[in-house]
Structure formats: structure tokens, C-alpha cells
mmCIF file of C-alpha atoms and ligand atoms in Angstrom:
data_model
loop_
_atom_site.group_PDB
_atom_site.id
_atom_site.type_symbol
_atom_site.label_atom_id
_atom_site.label_comp_id
_atom_site.label_asym_id
_atom_site.label_seq_id
_atom_site.Cartn_x
_atom_site.Cartn_y
_atom_site.Cartn_z
ATOM 1 C CA MET A 701 -116.542 -26.798 -33.320
ATOM 2 C CA SER A 702 -115.266 -25.575 -36.454
ATOM 3 C CA SER A 703 -114.860 -28.154 -39.549
ATOM 4 C CA LYS A 704 -111.740 -27.901 -42.084
ATOM 5 C CA ALA A 705 -114.861 -30.650 -44.542
ATOM 6 C CA PRO A 706 -114.718 -29.563 -47.645
ATOM 7 C CA LEU A 707 -118.210 -28.252 -48.778
ATOM 8 C CA VAL A 708 -121.139 -30.088 -49.452
ATOM 9 C CA ASP A 709 -123.910 -28.270 -49.853
ATOM 10 C CA GLN A 710 -127.492 -30.021 -48.932
ATOM 11 C CA PHE A 711 -128.393 -31.332 -52.866
ATOM 12 C CA ALA A 712 -125.227 -33.107 -52.118
ATOM 13 C CA ARG A 713 -122.673 -31.183 -54.941
ATOM 14 C CA ARG A 714 -119.625 -29.951 -54.535
ATOM 15 C CA ILE A 715 -118.633 -26.002 -53.290
ATOM 16 C CA SER A 716 -115.136 -25.809 -55.393
ATOM 17 C CA TYR A 717 -115.500 -22.445 -57.014
ATOM 18 C CA LEU A 718 -115.271 -19.284 -55.075
ATOM 19 C CA ARG A 719 -116.552 -15.226 -57.228
ATOM 20 C CA LEU A 720 -114.804 -12.830 -53.867
ATOM 21 C CA SER A 721 -116.400 -9.553 -55.308
ATOM 22 C CA VAL A 722 -113.425 -6.850 -53.777
ATOM 23 C CA THR A 723 -115.253 -3.196 -54.779
ATOM 24 C CA ASP A 724 -119.190 -2.622 -55.802
ATOM 25 C CA ARG A 725 -117.264 0.138 -57.617
ATOM 26 C CA CYS A 726 -116.719 0.647 -61.176
ATOM 27 C CA ASP A 727 -115.361 2.876 -63.621
ATOM 28 C CA LEU A 728 -118.293 1.728 -66.089
ATOM 29 C CA ARG A 729 -122.484 1.881 -65.742
ATOM 30 C CA CYS A 730 -123.519 -0.794 -68.570
ATOM 31 C CA ALA A 731 -126.729 -0.224 -68.832
ATOM 32 C CA TYR A 732 -128.083 -3.406 -68.151
ATOM 33 C CA CYS A 733 -125.814 -3.108 -65.110
ATOM 34 C CA MET A 734 -126.332 -0.701 -63.080
ATOM 35 C CA PRO A 735 -128.149 3.157 -63.984
ATOM 36 C CA GLU A 736 -126.267 5.547 -64.530
ATOM 37 C CA ARG A 737 -126.695 7.018 -60.678
ATOM 38 C CA GLN A 738 -125.555 4.202 -58.832
ATOM 39 C CA VAL A 739 -125.171 4.279 -54.772
ATOM 40 C CA PHE A 740 -122.012 2.591 -53.708
ATOM 41 C CA LEU A 741 -121.641 1.739 -50.643
ATOM 42 C CA PRO A 742 -119.809 3.528 -47.926
ATOM 43 C CA ARG A 743 -115.904 2.253 -47.680
ATOM 44 C CA ALA A 744 -116.205 1.021 -43.815
ATOM 45 C CA ASP A 745 -119.194 -1.559 -44.666
ATOM 46 C CA VAL A 746 -116.656 -2.734 -47.690
ATOM 47 C CA LEU A 747 -114.930 -5.917 -46.614
ATOM 48 C CA SER A 748 -110.781 -4.551 -45.805
ATOM 49 C CA LEU A 749 -107.894 -5.723 -47.676
ATOM 50 C CA GLU A 750 -107.224 -8.036 -44.560
ATOM 51 C CA GLU A 751 -110.155 -9.528 -44.201
ATOM 52 C CA LEU A 752 -110.426 -10.659 -48.088
ATOM 53 C CA HIS A 753 -107.346 -12.497 -47.751
ATOM 54 C CA GLU A 754 -109.112 -13.927 -44.489
ATOM 55 C CA LEU A 755 -111.812 -15.100 -46.091
ATOM 56 C CA SER A 756 -110.328 -16.970 -48.728
ATOM 57 C CA LEU A 757 -107.827 -18.923 -46.836
ATOM 58 C CA GLY A 758 -110.811 -19.945 -45.449
ATOM 59 C CA PHE A 759 -112.491 -20.713 -48.015
ATOM 60 C CA ILE A 760 -109.273 -21.901 -49.503
ATOM 61 C CA GLU A 761 -108.593 -24.320 -45.456
ATOM 62 C CA ARG A 762 -112.480 -25.670 -46.813
ATOM 63 C CA GLY A 763 -111.836 -26.912 -51.077
ATOM 64 C CA ILE A 764 -112.324 -23.775 -52.346
ATOM 65 C CA THR A 765 -109.753 -24.485 -55.974
ATOM 66 C CA LYS A 766 -111.615 -22.163 -58.672
ATOM 67 C CA LEU A 767 -111.619 -18.242 -57.291
ATOM 68 C CA ARG A 768 -112.103 -15.455 -59.721
ATOM 69 C CA LEU A 769 -111.766 -11.924 -58.543
ATOM 70 C CA THR A 770 -114.794 -9.916 -59.829
ATOM 71 C CA GLY A 771 -116.793 -6.769 -58.983
ATOM 72 C CA GLY A 772 -117.939 -4.285 -59.583
ATOM 73 C CA GLU A 773 -114.505 -3.416 -60.796
ATOM 74 C CA PRO A 774 -112.323 -5.284 -59.328
ATOM 75 C CA LEU A 775 -109.521 -3.035 -60.209
ATOM 76 C CA VAL A 776 -110.532 -0.198 -59.122
ATOM 77 C CA ARG A 777 -109.846 -0.369 -55.862
ATOM 78 C CA ARG A 778 -106.523 0.917 -55.509
ATOM 79 C CA ASP A 779 -105.013 -2.689 -52.827
ATOM 80 C CA VAL A 780 -106.355 -5.235 -55.670
ATOM 81 C CA ILE A 781 -103.263 -5.972 -56.528
ATOM 82 C CA GLU A 782 -102.097 -6.802 -52.516
ATOM 83 C CA LEU A 783 -105.182 -8.922 -52.783
ATOM 84 C CA VAL A 784 -103.770 -10.275 -55.566
ATOM 85 C CA LYS A 785 -99.927 -10.725 -55.185
ATOM 86 C CA ALA A 786 -101.382 -12.638 -51.443
ATOM 87 C CA LEU A 787 -103.316 -15.094 -53.201
ATOM 88 C CA GLY A 788 -101.313 -16.035 -55.695
ATOM 89 C CA ARG A 789 -99.098 -17.472 -52.759
ATOM 90 C CA ARG A 790 -101.892 -19.491 -52.742
ATOM 91 C CA ILE A 791 -101.883 -21.742 -56.226
ATOM 92 C CA GLY A 792 -100.365 -24.968 -56.428
ATOM 93 C CA ALA A 793 -101.182 -24.326 -51.637
ATOM 94 C CA GLY A 794 -104.728 -25.026 -51.928
ATOM 95 C CA LEU A 795 -106.180 -23.317 -55.073
ATOM 96 C CA ASP A 796 -105.274 -24.783 -58.168
ATOM 97 C CA GLU A 797 -106.652 -21.243 -60.369
ATOM 98 C CA LEU A 798 -106.891 -17.539 -59.402
ATOM 99 C CA THR A 799 -108.710 -16.022 -62.156
ATOM 100 C CA MET A 800 -110.012 -12.069 -63.026
ATOM 101 C CA THR A 801 -113.514 -10.711 -64.527
ATOM 102 C CA THR A 802 -112.584 -7.110 -65.594
ATOM 103 C CA ASN A 803 -114.120 -4.679 -67.717
ATOM 104 C CA GLY A 804 -110.457 -4.128 -69.107
ATOM 105 C CA THR A 805 -110.507 0.023 -68.967
ATOM 106 C CA ARG A 806 -106.889 -0.402 -66.006
ATOM 107 C CA LEU A 807 -105.681 -3.515 -67.965
ATOM 108 C CA ALA A 808 -103.096 -1.878 -69.212
ATOM 109 C CA ASP A 809 -101.695 -1.113 -66.239
ATOM 110 C CA PHE A 810 -101.675 -4.074 -63.915
ATOM 111 C CA ALA A 811 -101.365 -7.190 -66.564
ATOM 112 C CA ASP A 812 -97.560 -7.217 -65.857
ATOM 113 C CA ASP A 813 -98.307 -7.736 -62.539
ATOM 114 C CA ILE A 814 -102.030 -9.704 -62.271
ATOM 115 C CA ALA A 815 -99.858 -12.733 -64.915
ATOM 116 C CA ALA A 816 -95.914 -12.566 -62.027
ATOM 117 C CA ALA A 817 -98.863 -13.253 -59.168
ATOM 118 C CA GLY A 818 -99.774 -16.281 -61.343
ATOM 119 C CA VAL A 819 -102.448 -15.501 -62.538
ATOM 120 C CA ARG A 820 -103.396 -17.828 -66.636
ATOM 121 C CA ARG A 821 -106.607 -16.659 -67.725
ATOM 122 C CA ILE A 822 -108.966 -13.290 -66.721
ATOM 123 C CA ASN A 823 -112.131 -12.846 -68.113
ATOM 124 C CA VAL A 824 -112.835 -9.747 -70.133
ATOM 125 C CA SER A 825 -115.863 -8.042 -70.841
ATOM 126 C CA LEU A 826 -116.645 -6.350 -74.071
ATOM 127 C CA ASP A 827 -120.820 -6.131 -75.431
ATOM 128 C CA THR A 828 -119.519 -3.993 -78.647
ATOM 129 C CA LEU A 829 -116.042 -2.710 -80.621
ATOM 130 C CA ASP A 830 -117.358 0.356 -81.740
ATOM 131 C CA ARG A 831 -117.407 2.989 -80.297
ATOM 132 C CA ASP A 832 -120.220 5.010 -80.031
ATOM 133 C CA ARG A 833 -122.158 1.793 -79.220
ATOM 134 C CA PHE A 834 -119.510 1.479 -76.738
ATOM 135 C CA THR A 835 -120.136 5.224 -74.941
ATOM 136 C CA ARG A 836 -123.532 4.832 -75.635
ATOM 137 C CA LEU A 837 -123.722 1.022 -73.756
ATOM 138 C CA ALA A 838 -121.100 1.124 -70.689
ATOM 139 C CA ARG A 839 -121.957 5.686 -70.257
ATOM 140 C CA ARG A 840 -118.484 6.030 -71.017
ATOM 141 C CA ASP A 841 -115.922 6.442 -74.210
ATOM 142 C CA SER A 842 -113.695 3.990 -72.971
ATOM 143 C CA LEU A 843 -113.290 1.495 -75.815
ATOM 144 C CA PRO A 844 -109.807 2.408 -75.824
ATOM 145 C CA GLN A 845 -108.416 1.619 -73.148
ATOM 146 C CA VAL A 846 -110.876 -1.864 -72.984
ATOM 147 C CA LEU A 847 -108.863 -2.479 -76.190
ATOM 148 C CA GLU A 848 -105.752 -1.557 -75.477
ATOM 149 C CA GLY A 849 -105.692 -3.344 -71.849
ATOM 150 C CA ILE A 850 -107.025 -6.775 -73.073
ATOM 151 C CA ALA A 851 -103.331 -6.294 -75.819
ATOM 152 C CA ALA A 852 -101.298 -5.754 -72.760
ATOM 153 C CA ALA A 853 -102.799 -9.345 -71.248
ATOM 154 C CA ARG A 854 -102.029 -10.772 -74.180
ATOM 155 C CA GLU A 855 -98.365 -9.346 -73.908
ATOM 156 C CA ALA A 856 -98.352 -10.391 -70.740
ATOM 157 C CA GLY A 857 -98.563 -13.829 -71.498
ATOM 158 C CA LEU A 858 -102.257 -14.158 -69.676
ATOM 159 C CA ALA A 859 -105.184 -15.810 -71.807
ATOM 160 C CA VAL A 860 -108.082 -13.081 -71.889
ATOM 161 C CA LYS A 861 -111.811 -14.561 -72.615
ATOM 162 C CA ILE A 862 -114.349 -12.400 -74.069
ATOM 163 C CA ASN A 863 -117.530 -12.967 -72.575
ATOM 164 C CA THR A 864 -120.215 -10.673 -74.660
ATOM 165 C CA VAL A 865 -123.907 -9.682 -73.232
ATOM 166 C CA ALA A 866 -126.190 -10.523 -76.187
ATOM 167 C CA LEU A 867 -128.723 -7.934 -76.388
ATOM 168 C CA LYS A 868 -131.319 -7.743 -78.439
ATOM 169 C CA GLY A 869 -131.793 -4.358 -80.681
ATOM 170 C CA ILE A 870 -128.236 -3.483 -79.093
ATOM 171 C CA ASN A 871 -125.435 -5.468 -80.700
ATOM 172 C CA GLU A 872 -127.517 -8.360 -81.862
ATOM 173 C CA ASP A 873 -126.550 -7.976 -84.729
ATOM 174 C CA GLU A 874 -122.575 -7.691 -84.211
ATOM 175 C CA ILE A 875 -122.068 -11.110 -82.438
ATOM 176 C CA PRO A 876 -121.177 -12.693 -85.476
ATOM 177 C CA ASP A 877 -118.182 -9.779 -86.305
ATOM 178 C CA LEU A 878 -117.181 -9.639 -82.325
ATOM 179 C CA VAL A 879 -117.027 -13.672 -82.376
ATOM 180 C CA ALA A 880 -114.968 -13.402 -85.925
ATOM 181 C CA TRP A 881 -112.623 -10.494 -84.174
ATOM 182 C CA ALA A 882 -112.364 -12.741 -80.923
ATOM 183 C CA HIS A 883 -111.372 -15.599 -82.604
ATOM 184 C CA GLY A 884 -109.178 -13.641 -85.423
ATOM 185 C CA GLN A 885 -106.766 -12.499 -82.357
ATOM 186 C CA GLY A 886 -107.248 -16.269 -80.532
ATOM 187 C CA LEU A 887 -109.351 -14.932 -78.378
ATOM 188 C CA ASP A 888 -112.221 -17.283 -77.088
ATOM 189 C CA ILE A 889 -115.254 -15.916 -76.197
ATOM 190 C CA THR A 890 -118.697 -16.677 -74.347
ATOM 191 C CA LEU A 891 -122.580 -14.858 -74.973
ATOM 192 C CA ILE A 892 -124.615 -14.032 -71.584
ATOM 193 C CA GLU A 893 -127.688 -13.746 -71.340
ATOM 194 C CA VAL A 894 -129.268 -10.788 -70.171
ATOM 195 C CA MET A 895 -130.652 -11.503 -66.255
ATOM 196 C CA PRO A 896 -133.068 -9.574 -64.898
ATOM 197 C CA LEU A 897 -130.629 -8.329 -62.036
ATOM 198 C CA GLY A 898 -131.107 -4.827 -59.165
ATOM 199 C CA GLU A 899 -132.904 -2.109 -61.416
ATOM 200 C CA VAL A 900 -132.173 -0.834 -64.063
ATOM 201 C CA GLU A 901 -133.119 2.388 -65.670
ATOM 202 C CA GLU A 902 -134.297 0.432 -68.810
ATOM 203 C CA ASP A 903 -136.535 -2.286 -69.538
ATOM 204 C CA ARG A 904 -134.510 -4.898 -69.968
ATOM 205 C CA PHE A 905 -136.957 -7.191 -71.240
ATOM 206 C CA ASP A 906 -136.571 -5.006 -74.200
ATOM 207 C CA HIS A 907 -132.774 -6.864 -74.896
ATOM 208 C CA TYR A 908 -133.527 -10.425 -73.787
ATOM 209 C CA LEU A 909 -132.728 -12.345 -76.155
ATOM 210 C CA PRO A 910 -132.567 -15.993 -75.859
ATOM 211 C CA LEU A 911 -128.786 -17.529 -77.488
ATOM 212 C CA SER A 912 -130.967 -20.185 -79.051
ATOM 213 C CA ALA A 913 -132.021 -17.394 -81.399
ATOM 214 C CA VAL A 914 -128.698 -16.097 -81.784
ATOM 215 C CA ARG A 915 -127.417 -19.403 -82.051
ATOM 216 C CA ASP A 916 -129.558 -20.380 -85.662
ATOM 217 C CA ARG A 917 -127.653 -16.953 -86.849
ATOM 218 C CA LEU A 918 -124.706 -18.246 -85.635
ATOM 219 C CA ASP A 919 -125.015 -21.595 -87.371
ATOM 220 C CA LYS A 920 -126.042 -20.081 -90.722
ATOM 221 C CA ARG A 921 -122.983 -18.606 -90.944
ATOM 222 C CA TRP A 922 -120.562 -21.519 -89.658
ATOM 223 C CA ALA A 923 -120.698 -24.828 -87.920
ATOM 224 C CA LEU A 924 -120.872 -25.444 -84.631
ATOM 225 C CA THR A 925 -119.671 -28.144 -82.728
ATOM 226 C CA PRO A 926 -120.751 -28.702 -79.344
ATOM 227 C CA SER A 927 -117.010 -29.664 -77.791
ATOM 228 C CA GLY A 928 -116.673 -31.303 -74.144
ATOM 229 C CA HIS A 929 -114.411 -28.565 -72.850
ATOM 230 C CA ARG A 930 -114.861 -27.389 -69.587
ATOM 231 C CA THR A 931 -114.049 -24.702 -66.924
ATOM 232 C CA GLY A 932 -115.741 -24.879 -64.298
ATOM 233 C CA GLY A 933 -118.149 -22.939 -65.261
ATOM 234 C CA PRO A 934 -122.268 -22.289 -66.301
ATOM 235 C CA ALA A 935 -120.704 -22.221 -69.971
ATOM 236 C CA ARG A 936 -121.496 -25.111 -72.606
ATOM 237 C CA TYR A 937 -118.862 -24.789 -75.626
ATOM 238 C CA PHE A 938 -118.776 -25.657 -79.026
ATOM 239 C CA ASP A 939 -115.831 -25.269 -81.864
ATOM 240 C CA ILE A 940 -116.288 -23.567 -84.804
ATOM 241 C CA ALA A 941 -114.224 -24.913 -87.935
ATOM 242 C CA GLU A 942 -113.853 -21.921 -89.554
ATOM 243 C CA THR A 943 -112.341 -19.838 -86.967
ATOM 244 C CA GLY A 944 -110.539 -22.430 -85.539
ATOM 245 C CA GLY A 945 -112.742 -21.121 -81.776
ATOM 246 C CA ARG A 946 -114.058 -21.129 -79.554
ATOM 247 C CA LEU A 947 -117.544 -20.072 -78.354
ATOM 248 C CA GLY A 948 -119.343 -20.578 -74.928
ATOM 249 C CA LEU A 949 -122.915 -19.928 -74.567
ATOM 250 C CA ILE A 950 -124.480 -19.667 -70.890
ATOM 251 C CA THR A 951 -127.375 -19.467 -70.938
ATOM 252 C CA PRO A 952 -128.904 -19.063 -67.303
ATOM 253 C CA LEU A 953 -132.804 -18.305 -68.381
ATOM 254 C CA THR A 954 -133.552 -20.330 -71.600
ATOM 255 C CA ASN A 955 -131.373 -23.737 -70.523
ATOM 256 C CA ASN A 956 -131.309 -24.225 -66.669
ATOM 257 C CA PHE A 957 -127.343 -24.549 -65.534
ATOM 258 C CA CYS A 958 -127.970 -25.255 -62.058
ATOM 259 C CA GLU A 959 -128.045 -29.556 -62.202
ATOM 260 C CA GLY A 960 -123.966 -28.959 -61.927
ATOM 261 C CA CYS A 961 -123.514 -26.299 -60.503
ATOM 262 C CA ASN A 962 -120.052 -25.760 -58.357
ATOM 263 C CA ARG A 963 -119.701 -21.824 -57.170
ATOM 264 C CA ILE A 964 -120.597 -19.465 -54.508
ATOM 265 C CA ARG A 965 -120.566 -15.653 -54.324
ATOM 266 C CA VAL A 966 -120.062 -13.149 -51.626
ATOM 267 C CA THR A 967 -120.005 -9.771 -52.207
ATOM 268 C CA ALA A 968 -117.542 -7.422 -51.487
ATOM 269 C CA THR A 969 -119.110 -6.625 -47.961
ATOM 270 C CA GLY A 970 -118.809 -10.113 -47.341
ATOM 271 C CA GLN A 971 -121.939 -11.520 -48.112
ATOM 272 C CA LEU A 972 -122.334 -14.830 -49.298
ATOM 273 C CA TYR A 973 -124.792 -16.079 -51.747
ATOM 274 C CA ALA A 974 -125.571 -19.067 -52.022
ATOM 275 C CA CYS A 975 -126.677 -18.924 -55.509
ATOM 276 C CA LEU A 976 -126.418 -15.951 -58.024
ATOM 277 C CA GLY A 977 -130.401 -16.478 -58.765
ATOM 278 C CA GLY A 978 -131.733 -16.424 -55.022
ATOM 279 C CA ASN A 979 -132.132 -13.985 -51.656
ATOM 280 C CA GLU A 980 -129.825 -17.144 -49.979
ATOM 281 C CA ARG A 981 -127.516 -15.404 -47.592
ATOM 282 C CA VAL A 982 -125.810 -15.908 -45.063
ATOM 283 C CA ASP A 983 -122.914 -12.492 -43.718
ATOM 284 C CA LEU A 984 -119.031 -13.699 -43.102
ATOM 285 C CA ARG A 985 -118.623 -10.353 -42.317
ATOM 286 C CA ALA A 986 -120.568 -10.700 -39.077
ATOM 287 C CA ALA A 987 -118.564 -13.267 -38.494
ATOM 288 C CA LEU A 988 -115.526 -11.435 -39.970
ATOM 289 C CA ARG A 989 -115.824 -8.659 -37.708
ATOM 290 C CA SER A 990 -116.719 -11.708 -33.845
ATOM 291 C CA ASP A 991 -115.106 -12.543 -31.293
ATOM 292 C CA ARG A 992 -114.319 -15.679 -32.432
ATOM 293 C CA PRO A 993 -114.172 -15.098 -36.347
ATOM 294 C CA GLU A 994 -112.763 -18.227 -37.549
ATOM 295 C CA GLU A 995 -114.796 -21.420 -35.033
ATOM 296 C CA ALA A 996 -117.715 -17.912 -36.702
ATOM 297 C CA LEU A 997 -116.701 -18.251 -40.236
ATOM 298 C CA GLY A 998 -116.678 -22.237 -39.823
ATOM 299 C CA GLU A 999 -120.218 -22.036 -38.658
ATOM 300 C CA ALA A 1000 -121.111 -19.499 -41.784
ATOM 301 C CA LEU A 1001 -120.361 -21.479 -43.989
ATOM 302 C CA ASP A 1002 -121.595 -24.587 -42.495
ATOM 303 C CA LEU A 1003 -124.719 -22.815 -43.498
ATOM 304 C CA ALA A 1004 -124.841 -21.917 -46.837
ATOM 305 C CA MET A 1005 -123.824 -25.998 -47.377
ATOM 306 C CA ARG A 1006 -127.926 -26.593 -45.864
ATOM 307 C CA ILE A 1007 -128.960 -23.417 -47.587
ATOM 308 C CA LYS A 1008 -127.932 -24.024 -50.567
ATOM 309 C CA PRO A 1009 -130.767 -23.680 -52.694
ATOM 310 C CA GLU A 1010 -131.546 -26.269 -55.894
ATOM 311 C CA ARG A 1011 -132.046 -24.097 -57.909
ATOM 312 C CA HIS A 1012 -132.129 -19.583 -59.326
ATOM 313 C CA HIS A 1013 -136.039 -19.137 -59.795
ATOM 314 C CA PHE A 1014 -135.397 -16.109 -63.000
ATOM 315 C CA ALA A 1015 -138.369 -15.039 -65.209
ATOM 316 C CA ILE A 1016 -137.612 -12.843 -67.566
ATOM 317 C CA ASP A 1017 -140.453 -13.634 -69.388
ATOM 318 C CA ARG A 1018 -142.655 -10.401 -69.098
ATOM 319 C CA PRO A 1019 -142.640 -6.843 -70.328
ATOM 320 C CA GLY A 1020 -142.123 -4.583 -66.384
ATOM 321 C CA ALA A 1021 -142.566 -7.093 -64.285
ATOM 322 C CA ALA A 1022 -139.929 -6.267 -60.870
ATOM 323 C CA PRO A 1023 -136.334 -7.505 -61.463
ATOM 324 C CA ALA A 1024 -136.099 -11.093 -60.061
ATOM 325 C CA LEU A 1025 -133.988 -9.807 -57.801
ATOM 326 C CA ALA A 1026 -132.668 -6.213 -56.243
ATOM 327 C CA ARG A 1027 -129.239 -6.641 -55.554
ATOM 328 C CA HIS A 1028 -127.481 -5.944 -59.415
ATOM 329 C CA MET A 1029 -125.011 -8.464 -60.600
ATOM 330 C CA SER A 1030 -122.287 -5.455 -59.329
ATOM 331 C CA THR A 1031 -123.405 -6.445 -56.432
ATOM 332 C CA THR A 1032 -123.649 -10.158 -55.971
ATOM 333 C CA GLY A 1033 -119.863 -9.968 -58.531
ATOM 334 C CA GLY A 1034 -121.013 -11.685 -62.009
HETATM 335 N N1 SAM B 127 -116.309 -4.863 -64.457
HETATM 336 C C1 SAM B 127 -116.257 -6.275 -64.124
HETATM 337 C C2 SAM B 127 -116.482 -6.670 -66.087
HETATM 338 O O1 SAM B 127 -117.983 -5.822 -66.434
HETATM 339 O O2 SAM B 127 -115.928 -7.897 -65.727
HETATM 340 C C3 SAM B 127 -116.699 -7.967 -63.965
HETATM 341 C C4 SAM B 127 -118.182 -7.432 -62.575
HETATM 342 S S1 SAM B 127 -119.543 -8.119 -63.837
HETATM 343 C C5 SAM B 127 -121.376 -7.508 -63.016
HETATM 344 C C6 SAM B 127 -119.216 -9.724 -64.675
HETATM 345 C C7 SAM B 127 -120.008 -9.512 -65.901
HETATM 346 O O3 SAM B 127 -121.815 -9.772 -65.437
HETATM 347 C C8 SAM B 127 -120.206 -9.036 -66.799
HETATM 348 O O4 SAM B 127 -119.594 -9.150 -67.856
HETATM 349 C C9 SAM B 127 -120.816 -8.509 -67.122
HETATM 350 O O5 SAM B 127 -121.224 -7.975 -68.343
HETATM 351 C C10 SAM B 127 -122.036 -9.485 -66.580
HETATM 352 N N2 SAM B 127 -123.402 -8.580 -66.417
HETATM 353 C C11 SAM B 127 -123.850 -7.740 -65.703
HETATM 354 N N3 SAM B 127 -125.138 -7.310 -64.802
HETATM 355 C C12 SAM B 127 -125.532 -8.107 -65.388
HETATM 356 C C13 SAM B 127 -126.756 -8.755 -65.974
HETATM 357 N N4 SAM B 127 -128.253 -8.657 -65.802
HETATM 358 N N5 SAM B 127 -127.129 -10.870 -66.966
HETATM 359 C C14 SAM B 127 -125.910 -10.536 -67.280
HETATM 360 N N6 SAM B 127 -124.826 -10.421 -67.267
HETATM 361 C C15 SAM B 127 -124.332 -8.855 -66.417
HETATM 362 FE FE1 SF4 B 128 -119.221 -2.189 -64.182
HETATM 363 FE FE2 SF4 B 128 -118.388 -4.135 -64.923
HETATM 364 FE FE3 SF4 B 128 -121.180 -3.964 -64.152
HETATM 365 FE FE4 SF4 B 128 -119.455 -2.946 -66.299
HETATM 366 S S1 SF4 B 128 -121.058 -4.933 -66.100
HETATM 367 S S2 SF4 B 128 -120.756 -1.691 -65.466
HETATM 368 S S3 SF4 B 128 -118.021 -2.250 -65.677
HETATM 369 S S4 SF4 B 128 -119.595 -3.518 -63.331
#
């Protein structure tokens, strides 16, 4: 019998937030995320638009109230706007919030449609405001398009939050300026520690920058006051009196954030990963493509709740160490 019960894991955590990757493909090649010659999945392995929709409805039925579309780059998938529109119709009818994480390169084309579908907030990843640096880091000269995309999103009425990965020796010196820039535009910004996911060409240990160090530096420039603000994600927030803006810090490595975990991730091939930092996995594509998809999906979600681990096991403390997990963030859905 398939269950319609809310998703609650073995540690009594209520799972209400799904991050759904709609593609593993991307038009950038951020050095910490994927190698230049990333091999992408054959299209037949990736869930169809119908499957993504059916899956999302199955999750909503089980109490997922917040759904974030991600990737890879969600906006490089041609039909993604159809999914945004279809899921947008569930806002207020099961879904509280539909959001997206994007690199922004194609936002100028899609911002109006995204806003019209009922999306209110999006996250745009931006690690530097220096064009040469951007080109080196993302291996593509796309900063102007990203900035245009952010402007278009704001014009369309979307609240934009900037996500910045803090990288030692790469954008470390620029972080205070990035924060000042974002706040100057009325945008929130969240800093993220680089995580050991998937092989990339460089040793990520070289670029690991604990946010405790960043915070110390920001504290010298501004007064950071811990804020009670929450968005259902793992960030802790601070208000900065001088800029009038809010700063989020996501510190998976220096500060364990697993206790209140409310989220799961599904890859573009329908693999549910119960934890970003673990290999516990359930094959939802097999369930969807079985001869009794509804029951099989229900059983698969029940299984996911039984195997979700209590905490992640990241470590980035040894130079040259293999990545904690073989899969990339672009696969699991950041
Ligand atoms: N392409 C979209 C983007 O860049 O926003 C969505 C997918 S991307 C994988 C989601 C987020 O994960 C981005 O903010 C990116 O900077 C971050 N990310 C990718 N690899 C990471 C890693 N190894 N450690 C920490 N964050 C990472
Ligand atoms: Fe693409 Fe996002 Fe990964 Fe950069 S972080 S390579 S934009 S998926």
C-alpha cells in the first residue's frame, strides 16, 4: 500500500524541502565544481519533463512544501520553464515556495516567465565581480550576462540572493567588497565553504577557506549581529548595521549543520540522495518507470526516510586527499 504520510526520517526530522536537479549540464565550468572536460549524462538517463513533474507532485503529496530547482544549470534545460509553470500552479496548493538556484547566465531571457509562474525568490551564484577572475574561475567569459541576468530578475520583481563560494587565494580578498556590492543593491548574500565533492583538476584543499576566518575579517570592517532570520536552509544569518544588509554563512565543514536537516536531493536521473555528504541513495527513476509507479514511489520514499543518515562525513583536512564523495555538486544538485 502506498503511503501519503508526511516524510519523517529515522531521527524524527520532518523532511519538507526538496532540491531537484533538472539537468547535470552547465554552460560554465567553475573550477571547484567540475573539470573542463566534464562528461555529461546521456539524455535518456535524465528524467523527462513529465517524470520530473510527476515526481514533484509525489513529493508534494508527501509534505514537501519547499521545492528548489537546481542542476547543473537549470536554465540550460530547454523545457525547464514548462516545469516551472506547472509547479508554479501548486504554490498555495501544497507548495509554499518554488525557488531556483542558477548561475544567472540565461536569467535575462527567463526572469519574466519565472516571476510570472509564481516564483518569488531565486539564488544566483556569483563568486567574483572581476571579469578576468570570473573568466578564470568559471572558465567562461560570462560575467556581463550574469550581471544582466541579476538586473533582469530584479526588474521582474524577483528577490535575488547571491551565493558566493569562499575560495582561499581566489576571491578571499574580494569577499568584503562582494558583500558591500550585494548590500548596496539591496541583495542578501550568503557565503559557502567549498566542499569536497567530485574530482576537479586542482586540489581543493589549496582553496579551502574556513568561514570562521572570513568572519573575523568582516568583523573588523563591520559590526555583525547574529540574526534570528531563517529560510529553511542551513545558513546562519547576521545583520550588518553599516550596510543595512543580511549576510548568511553556510559552514558544512567548520560547523555541523545536520541536526535540523529538513532536506533531500534528487539528481536529474531521479536518484534521491538522502544526504549531500553521503552515499545513501534510492532510485526513484526505477520506481517511476516501473509498472506500478505510484506504489513504487511511495515505497522508495519510505525507504529514503529509513536510510537518511544522522550527519554528513565531509573532511577536507588533508592535502591531496580523495574527494569525500565521487559525485560532483552539479550531479547531486547544489
Ligand atoms: N549552476 C547553478 C549555480 O551555479 O547556481 C546551480 C547548481 S550549482 C552546483 C549550486 C551551488 O553549488 C552554486 O552556488 C555553486 O557555487 C555551489 N557549489 C558547486 N560545487 C561546490 C563545492 N564543491 N563546494 C561548495 N559549493 C559548491
Ligand atoms: Fe555550473 Fe553551477 Fe557548477 Fe558553476 S557551480 S559549474 S555554474 S553547476
